Every structure is written in C-alpha cells, then in structure tokens.
Amino acid sequence: MNYFGRFWRRSRSLQEDLVLLAPLALTAIITVLAFATPSNLHFSRFLSLAPAFAASVWPVIRTVAIGVLAAALNVVIAVTIGNPSEEHTYLITLAVIAGATAAAAYASHVRQQREQTLADVRSVAETTQKVLLRPMPHRIGRLDTEALYLAAAAQARVGGDFYEALATAHGVRLIIGDVRGKGLPAVGAASAIVSCFREAAYDEPDLARLARRLDRRMSRYTALLPDDQIEYFATALLAEIPDDGSTVEIVNCGHPPPLLFRAGAVREVTPTAPSPPVNMGALLGEDYRIDTVPFATEDQLLLYTDGVTETRDHTGALFPLVQHATHWDADSPSRLLEQLHRDLVHYSRGRLDDDIAAIAVRATATTASAGA
C-alpha cells in the first residue's frame, strides 16, 4: 500500500508541475508562431489567453505578471514585424490583453478564496476522521493488524464507514460497519456506534450482548434526530479473538461476510443464522448468533464494508472479491490491503463511488509486549 501511494503521489506531483508551467508554455508557443508566420495572421491576438489560463492555476500576482508579459510581447511583435498600417490592430490586442488580465486577476482571487475554504473544510474533516477512525496499531496482542479507509467524497475524506480494534480482558475485539447514507449525518451515526463500542467492548461478557448494547445506543441516537433521518441503521460485523485461543468469534449484523485466508486457500465466513443490523433489533428481534471459527497461527482475516464488493467496472459488473483474493500473495495484513487497494483502483479505473473500509488481521505465535 505504501509503494502504490508513493507512486500515485509522485505522478500527481509531476502533473501539477506541468500544469503550473502551462501558461508560460502557451505564451512561448504563441510568440514563436507570431514571429514564424506572416504578420497578417496576427497570432499575437492569442496572447490574451495566457492570463486567462493562468487564473485557473496561479495566484493573483503571477497572473498579473504574465498579463504584463503578454502585453510587452505584443508591443515587441508590433514594433518588430508589424505593419504600420495595422497599428490599430495591435492597439486593440493590447486593450484585450489588459481587459483579460484584469478579469483573470479577479478570477484568480475568487479561486484562491474558495481553495482556502476547501482547505478549512478538509482540515475539519481530517480532525473528525482522527477522532472517529483512530490510527490502528500494527500489533494488538498476538495479532498483526492493518486498516484501509477510502471515502467516496474525496474532498471530505470521511464517510459513514467505521472500524475499531481494542485489546480487552476478553481478547482483541474488532468492529467494522457501514451506516446507511452518506455525508455528515452518516458520520454522526457512525460516531455514535464507535463511541459506544469503545466503552462497551470492555464491559460486555460476549459479542451478543455487545451487539444488543450497540443497537440500543443507536436507537437512542436516532430518536433525537429529525423525522427525515429516523431511518438510519448500520450493518456491522463484530469479532473477538482471545489471546490464549486459536479461534475467532463473529457476530454478523447484516454485513458482508469476512474472508479467511488459510494455507493458500480463501473462503467466506458466512453466518449460520442472520443477526439484525444495528438499530433494527426492535423490528427484527435481538437474536444475535455467535459463530466460532478456527483461527490458527498464520491465518488471516479480512473484514470489509460493502463498498468493496459493490465497486463496479466500466460495464457495471460488481467486483469479484473472492476471485481476486485467490490470486493474492498476502503474507501480511499490509500486503493484503495493498493488493486489495490496487485491484479496486484497477477494476474501477480509479472511480470508487462508495466509502470503503477494510481491516486485515493475522494471527501470530507470540503476544506483543506492553512496551510494544
């Protein structure tokens, strides 16, 4: 995942550098064409495009500077190769450049204000994400762990998907889920569930009681919402991996089944009986079924939200997760998520339309020390 991200950042940086040089390149091309072609073609008229284009990528001072440069080049062209009988043409071009520069300077000022507003919004979103989705440690108990999060609203950087992992007296407890809907209301609902999990995971003796507590907390939260938001619910998957055992207990509350990687084989861990989504217990009954699955050393578990399996290619076909997973050389959680991220981006051609969250855990033979 780190290599992919580094390559992506470098390519984006190169593209940005080329865009910043574009106004100068355009000015140079127009000037060369003006000198290389007959004077009656008047290529100098296109110099007004330089400040107009610069407004979209440059600050005000640089935009005005390239407008002044365009005006100066127009004068040089008029004096050097211009026809005295067409002096009025160059004067009109000079006036157009001046007007275009003034308009471009104003447009650049407005653009910078909007970029600052967007930067402030991103800062708030990043702070919200740090509270809701805290960085997951790479080691919890006897588990190697890694997390991946991609928000559908790229500018917001946070959505309705959530996850958490905690080391408790019962073992490592994990949750991953997806709130129905998007935007800030979904973030609020996700925050209510995660905050309840962070408290209840230490207290409740089993995952079924933990799921009931999350359901009741979500019910109280939605009861305080306006009438047009009372239908909020979330799918979730709870997992518990004891420190001294070789199993994993799972409660699946209407969530996509996790994948178990063992000895080169991959299979879905489907629930033996359905459990209601969070905030649907009162309607469907609070019958939460705990499934126990062997989880030996070197086994890996992939928990994910439906944004993964609902990713589509250019034909509209859904992402075949299990089919792709069988070809992954996943020897660690970070490597597993790196390949998942790579395949999702390649399959969708970079158009991920839904929030995506994933957790990968790998069982090891030793337990992390308190210092680690």
Coordinates of C-alpha atoms in Angstrom, one line a residue:
M1 CA 0.0 0.0 0.0
N2 CA 2.9 2.3 0.7
Y3 CA 4.5 1.8 -2.7
F4 CA 1.3 2.4 -4.5
G5 CA 0.6 5.5 -2.6
R6 CA 4.2 6.8 -3.2
F7 CA 3.9 6.2 -6.9
W8 CA 0.5 7.9 -7.0
R9 CA 1.8 11.0 -5.1
R10 CA 4.8 11.3 -7.4
S11 CA 2.7 11.1 -10.6
R12 CA 0.2 13.7 -9.2
S13 CA 3.1 16.0 -8.3
L14 CA 4.5 15.7 -11.8
Q15 CA 1.1 16.5 -13.3
E16 CA 0.7 19.6 -11.0
D17 CA 4.2 20.8 -12.0
L18 CA 3.3 20.5 -15.7
V19 CA 0.0 22.4 -15.2
L20 CA 1.8 25.3 -13.4
L21 CA 4.2 25.7 -16.4
A22 CA 1.3 25.6 -18.9
P23 CA 0.7 29.4 -19.0
L24 CA 4.3 30.1 -19.7
A25 CA 4.5 27.4 -22.4
L26 CA 1.3 28.8 -24.0
T27 CA 2.9 32.3 -24.1
A28 CA 6.1 31.0 -25.6
I29 CA 4.2 29.0 -28.3
I30 CA 2.1 32.0 -29.4
T31 CA 5.1 34.2 -29.5
V32 CA 7.1 31.7 -31.7
L33 CA 4.1 31.4 -34.0
A34 CA 3.8 35.1 -34.3
F35 CA 7.4 35.5 -35.4
A36 CA 7.4 32.4 -37.6
T37 CA 4.3 33.1 -39.6
P38 CA 3.3 36.1 -41.9
S39 CA 2.3 39.2 -39.9
N40 CA -1.1 39.3 -41.4
L41 CA -2.1 36.2 -39.5
H42 CA -1.9 38.2 -36.2
F43 CA -1.1 35.3 -33.9
S44 CA -0.3 37.9 -31.2
R45 CA -4.1 38.2 -30.6
F46 CA -4.0 34.9 -28.8
L47 CA -1.7 36.3 -26.1
S48 CA -4.7 37.3 -24.1
L49 CA -5.3 33.6 -23.5
A50 CA -2.2 33.4 -21.3
P51 CA -3.5 35.5 -18.3
A52 CA -7.0 33.8 -18.7
F53 CA -5.4 30.4 -18.4
A54 CA -3.1 31.5 -15.6
A55 CA -6.1 32.5 -13.4
S56 CA -7.0 28.8 -13.0
V57 CA -3.6 27.7 -11.6
W58 CA -1.7 30.8 -10.5
P59 CA -2.1 33.4 -7.7
V60 CA -3.1 37.0 -8.5
I61 CA 0.4 38.5 -8.7
R62 CA 1.7 35.9 -11.1
T63 CA -1.5 36.2 -13.2
V64 CA -1.0 39.9 -13.5
A65 CA 2.7 39.4 -14.2
I66 CA 2.0 37.1 -17.2
G67 CA -0.6 39.6 -18.4
V68 CA 2.1 42.3 -18.4
L69 CA 4.5 39.9 -20.1
A70 CA 1.9 39.2 -22.8
A71 CA 1.3 43.0 -23.3
A72 CA 5.1 43.6 -23.6
L73 CA 5.4 40.8 -26.2
N74 CA 2.6 42.2 -28.2
V75 CA 4.4 45.5 -28.3
V76 CA 7.7 43.8 -29.3
I77 CA 5.8 41.9 -32.1
A78 CA 4.2 45.1 -33.3
V79 CA 7.5 47.0 -33.4
T80 CA 9.5 44.2 -34.9
I81 CA 7.3 42.6 -37.6
G82 CA 4.1 44.7 -37.5
N83 CA 2.7 46.6 -40.5
P84 CA 2.4 50.4 -39.6
S85 CA -0.9 50.4 -41.5
E86 CA -2.3 47.8 -39.0
E87 CA -1.2 49.7 -35.9
H88 CA -4.8 49.8 -34.7
T89 CA -5.0 46.0 -34.7
Y90 CA -2.1 45.8 -32.2
L91 CA -3.6 48.5 -30.0
I92 CA -6.9 46.6 -29.9
T93 CA -5.0 43.4 -29.0
L94 CA -3.2 45.4 -26.2
A95 CA -6.6 46.5 -24.8
V96 CA -7.9 43.0 -25.0
I97 CA -4.9 41.7 -23.1
A98 CA -5.3 44.4 -20.4
G99 CA -9.0 43.6 -20.0
A100 CA -8.3 39.8 -19.9
T101 CA -5.6 40.4 -17.3
A102 CA -7.9 42.4 -15.0
A103 CA -10.7 39.7 -15.3
A104 CA -8.2 36.9 -14.8
A105 CA -6.8 38.6 -11.7
Y106 CA -10.2 38.8 -10.2
A107 CA -11.0 35.2 -11.1
S108 CA -7.7 34.1 -9.5
H109 CA -8.6 36.0 -6.3
V110 CA -12.0 34.2 -6.1
R111 CA -10.4 30.8 -6.8
Q112 CA -7.9 31.3 -4.0
Q113 CA -10.6 32.2 -1.6
R114 CA -12.6 29.0 -2.5
E115 CA -9.4 26.9 -2.2
Q116 CA -8.8 28.3 1.3
T117 CA -12.4 27.5 2.3
L118 CA -11.9 24.0 0.9
A119 CA -8.7 23.6 2.8
D120 CA -10.5 24.6 6.0
V121 CA -13.2 22.0 5.4
R122 CA -10.6 19.4 4.7
S123 CA -8.9 20.2 8.0
V124 CA -12.1 19.8 9.9
A125 CA -12.8 16.5 8.1
E126 CA -9.4 15.2 8.9
T127 CA -9.8 16.1 12.5
T128 CA -13.2 14.3 12.5
Q129 CA -11.6 11.3 10.9
K130 CA -8.8 11.1 13.5
V131 CA -11.5 11.1 16.3
L132 CA -13.8 8.6 14.6
L133 CA -11.2 6.4 12.9
R134 CA -8.1 6.5 15.0
P135 CA -4.9 5.0 13.5
M136 CA -4.9 1.3 14.1
P137 CA -1.8 -0.1 15.8
H138 CA 0.2 -2.6 13.7
R139 CA 0.2 -5.0 16.6
I140 CA -2.5 -5.9 19.1
G141 CA -2.0 -8.8 21.4
R142 CA -1.0 -11.7 19.1
L143 CA -2.4 -10.1 16.0
D144 CA -0.7 -8.2 13.3
T145 CA -3.3 -5.6 12.1
E146 CA -3.7 -3.1 9.3
A147 CA -6.6 -0.8 8.2
L148 CA -7.6 0.8 4.9
Y149 CA -10.1 3.6 4.6
L150 CA -11.3 5.4 1.4
A151 CA -14.1 8.0 1.5
A152 CA -16.4 8.3 -1.5
A153 CA -16.5 12.1 -1.0
A154 CA -12.8 12.7 -1.8
Q155 CA -12.9 16.2 -0.6
A156 CA -14.5 15.3 2.7
R157 CA -12.2 12.3 3.4
V158 CA -14.6 10.8 5.8
G159 CA -17.9 9.0 5.4
G160 CA -20.3 6.5 7.0
D161 CA -17.9 3.5 7.2
F162 CA -16.3 2.8 10.5
Y163 CA -14.0 0.4 12.3
E164 CA -12.2 -0.1 15.6
A165 CA -10.0 -2.7 17.3
L166 CA -9.4 -2.9 21.1
A167 CA -7.4 -5.1 23.4
T168 CA -9.8 -6.1 26.2
A169 CA -9.8 -8.7 29.0
H170 CA -11.9 -10.9 26.7
G171 CA -9.3 -10.7 23.9
V172 CA -9.0 -8.4 20.9
R173 CA -12.4 -7.2 19.9
L174 CA -13.0 -5.6 16.4
I175 CA -15.9 -3.9 14.7
I176 CA -16.4 -2.8 11.2
G177 CA -19.6 -1.4 9.8
D178 CA -21.4 0.8 7.3
V179 CA -24.1 3.4 8.1
R180 CA -26.9 3.7 5.7
G181 CA -26.5 7.0 3.8
K182 CA -23.6 9.4 3.3
G183 CA -22.4 12.8 4.4
L184 CA -22.3 14.4 7.9
P185 CA -25.5 12.6 9.2
A186 CA -23.9 9.3 8.4
V187 CA -20.7 10.4 10.1
G188 CA -22.7 11.3 13.2
A189 CA -24.4 7.9 13.3
A190 CA -21.0 6.1 12.8
S191 CA -19.5 8.2 15.7
A192 CA -22.4 7.1 18.0
I193 CA -21.7 3.4 17.3
V194 CA -17.9 3.7 17.6
S195 CA -18.0 5.6 20.8
C196 CA -20.4 3.0 22.3
F197 CA -18.2 0.2 21.1
R198 CA -15.1 1.8 22.7
E199 CA -16.9 1.7 26.1
A200 CA -19.0 -1.4 25.9
A201 CA -16.2 -3.7 24.4
Y202 CA -14.5 -3.7 27.8
D203 CA -17.7 -4.4 29.8
E204 CA -19.9 -6.9 27.9
P205 CA -19.1 -10.5 28.5
D206 CA -19.8 -11.7 25.0
L207 CA -20.4 -10.3 21.5
A208 CA -24.2 -10.9 21.5
R209 CA -24.7 -8.6 24.5
L210 CA -22.2 -6.2 22.9
A211 CA -24.3 -6.1 19.7
R212 CA -27.5 -5.5 21.7
R213 CA -25.9 -2.6 23.5
L214 CA -24.8 -1.1 20.2
D215 CA -28.4 -1.5 18.9
R216 CA -29.9 0.3 21.9
R217 CA -27.3 3.1 21.7
M218 CA -28.2 3.6 18.0
S219 CA -31.9 3.6 18.8
R220 CA -31.4 6.4 21.4
Y221 CA -29.3 8.3 19.0
T222 CA -31.8 8.2 16.1
A223 CA -34.6 9.1 18.4
L224 CA -33.0 12.5 18.8
L225 CA -32.8 13.1 15.1
P226 CA -35.3 15.0 12.9
D227 CA -38.1 12.9 11.4
D228 CA -36.4 12.7 8.0
Q229 CA -33.4 10.9 9.5
I230 CA -35.0 8.4 11.8
E231 CA -34.4 5.5 9.3
Y232 CA -30.6 5.4 10.0
F233 CA -29.3 1.9 10.6
A234 CA -25.9 0.2 10.1
T235 CA -24.6 -3.1 9.1
A236 CA -21.8 -4.3 11.3
L237 CA -19.5 -7.2 12.0
L238 CA -18.1 -7.9 15.5
A239 CA -15.2 -10.2 16.0
E240 CA -13.4 -11.4 19.2
I241 CA -10.0 -13.2 19.1
P242 CA -8.9 -14.5 22.5
D243 CA -5.2 -14.1 23.4
D244 CA -4.9 -17.7 24.6
G245 CA -7.1 -19.4 21.9
S246 CA -7.0 -20.4 18.3
T247 CA -10.5 -19.3 17.3
V248 CA -12.4 -16.2 16.3
E249 CA -15.9 -15.5 17.4
I250 CA -18.1 -13.5 14.9
V251 CA -21.4 -11.8 15.1
N252 CA -22.6 -10.7 11.7
C253 CA -25.3 -8.0 11.8
G254 CA -26.3 -8.0 8.2
H255 CA -22.7 -7.3 7.0
P256 CA -20.7 -8.7 4.1
P257 CA -19.0 -12.0 5.3
P258 CA -15.3 -11.7 6.1
L259 CA -12.7 -13.7 4.2
L260 CA -10.5 -16.2 5.9
F261 CA -7.0 -16.9 4.4
R262 CA -5.5 -20.2 5.4
A263 CA -2.7 -22.2 3.9
G264 CA -3.1 -20.6 0.5
A265 CA -6.9 -21.0 0.4
V266 CA -9.6 -18.4 0.7
R267 CA -13.2 -18.8 1.9
E268 CA -16.1 -16.6 3.0
V269 CA -17.1 -16.9 6.7
T270 CA -20.9 -16.8 6.3
P271 CA -23.1 -16.7 9.4
T272 CA -25.1 -19.8 10.3
A273 CA -28.0 -17.6 11.1
P274 CA -28.7 -13.9 10.3
S275 CA -28.4 -11.2 13.0
P276 CA -30.3 -7.9 12.7
P277 CA -28.5 -4.8 11.6
V278 CA -27.7 -2.1 14.2
N279 CA -30.9 -0.2 15.1
M280 CA -33.1 -2.9 13.6
G281 CA -33.3 -5.1 16.7
A282 CA -36.6 -3.8 17.9
L283 CA -38.1 -4.6 14.5
L284 CA -36.4 -7.9 13.7
G285 CA -35.7 -9.2 17.2
E286 CA -32.5 -9.2 19.2
D287 CA -31.4 -12.7 18.2
Y288 CA -27.7 -12.3 17.8
R289 CA -25.9 -15.5 16.7
I290 CA -22.2 -16.1 17.6
D291 CA -20.2 -18.2 15.2
T292 CA -16.9 -19.7 16.2
V293 CA -14.3 -20.3 13.5
P294 CA -10.8 -21.8 13.9
F295 CA -8.1 -19.1 13.6
A296 CA -4.7 -20.6 13.9
T297 CA -1.2 -19.1 13.7
E298 CA -0.5 -17.6 10.2
D299 CA -4.2 -17.4 9.4
Q300 CA -5.5 -14.0 8.2
L301 CA -8.9 -12.5 8.3
L302 CA -10.2 -9.7 6.0
L303 CA -13.1 -7.6 7.3
Y304 CA -14.5 -5.1 4.8
T305 CA -17.6 -2.9 4.0
D306 CA -19.9 -3.3 1.0
G307 CA -18.1 -0.5 -0.8
V308 CA -15.5 -3.2 -1.8
T309 CA -18.0 -5.7 -3.3
E310 CA -20.1 -3.0 -4.8
T311 CA -17.2 -1.5 -6.8
R312 CA -18.1 -1.7 -10.5
D313 CA -16.1 -1.7 -13.7
H314 CA -16.9 0.2 -16.9
T315 CA -19.6 -2.4 -17.8
G316 CA -21.3 -2.1 -14.4
A317 CA -20.2 -5.6 -13.2
L318 CA -19.5 -5.9 -9.5
F319 CA -16.0 -6.5 -8.1
P320 CA -15.5 -10.3 -7.7
L321 CA -13.6 -10.2 -4.3
V322 CA -13.2 -13.9 -3.7
Q323 CA -11.9 -14.4 -7.3
H324 CA -9.3 -11.7 -6.9
A325 CA -8.4 -12.8 -3.3
T326 CA -7.4 -16.3 -4.5
H327 CA -4.6 -14.7 -6.6
W328 CA -3.2 -12.5 -3.8
D329 CA 0.2 -13.3 -2.3
A330 CA -0.8 -12.0 1.1
D331 CA 1.9 -12.8 3.6
S332 CA 1.0 -9.9 5.9
P333 CA -2.0 -7.6 6.6
S334 CA -0.3 -4.6 5.0
R335 CA 0.4 -6.6 1.9
L336 CA -3.1 -7.9 1.7
L337 CA -4.7 -4.5 1.9
E338 CA -2.1 -3.2 -0.6
Q339 CA -3.3 -5.7 -3.2
L340 CA -7.0 -5.1 -2.3
H341 CA -6.5 -1.4 -2.9
R342 CA -4.6 -2.0 -6.1
D343 CA -7.2 -4.3 -7.6
L344 CA -10.1 -2.0 -6.6
V345 CA -8.5 1.0 -8.3
H346 CA -7.6 -1.0 -11.4
Y347 CA -11.1 -2.6 -11.6
S348 CA -12.9 0.6 -11.3
R349 CA -10.4 2.6 -13.4
G350 CA -9.9 4.9 -10.4
R351 CA -13.7 5.7 -9.9
L352 CA -14.6 4.5 -6.4
D353 CA -18.2 5.6 -5.9
D354 CA -18.7 4.4 -2.3
D355 CA -16.9 4.6 1.0
I356 CA -14.5 1.7 1.6
A357 CA -13.2 0.4 4.8
A358 CA -11.2 -2.8 5.5
I359 CA -9.3 -4.4 8.3
A360 CA -6.8 -7.2 7.9
V361 CA -5.6 -9.3 10.9
R362 CA -3.1 -12.0 11.1
A363 CA -2.6 -14.5 13.9
T364 CA 1.0 -14.9 15.2
A365 CA 2.5 -17.3 17.7
T366 CA 3.6 -14.6 20.2
T367 CA 1.9 -11.8 22.0
A368 CA 3.1 -8.2 21.8
S369 CA 4.7 -6.9 24.9
A370 CA 3.4 -3.9 26.8
G371 CA 6.2 -1.8 25.6
A372 CA 5.5 -2.6 22.0

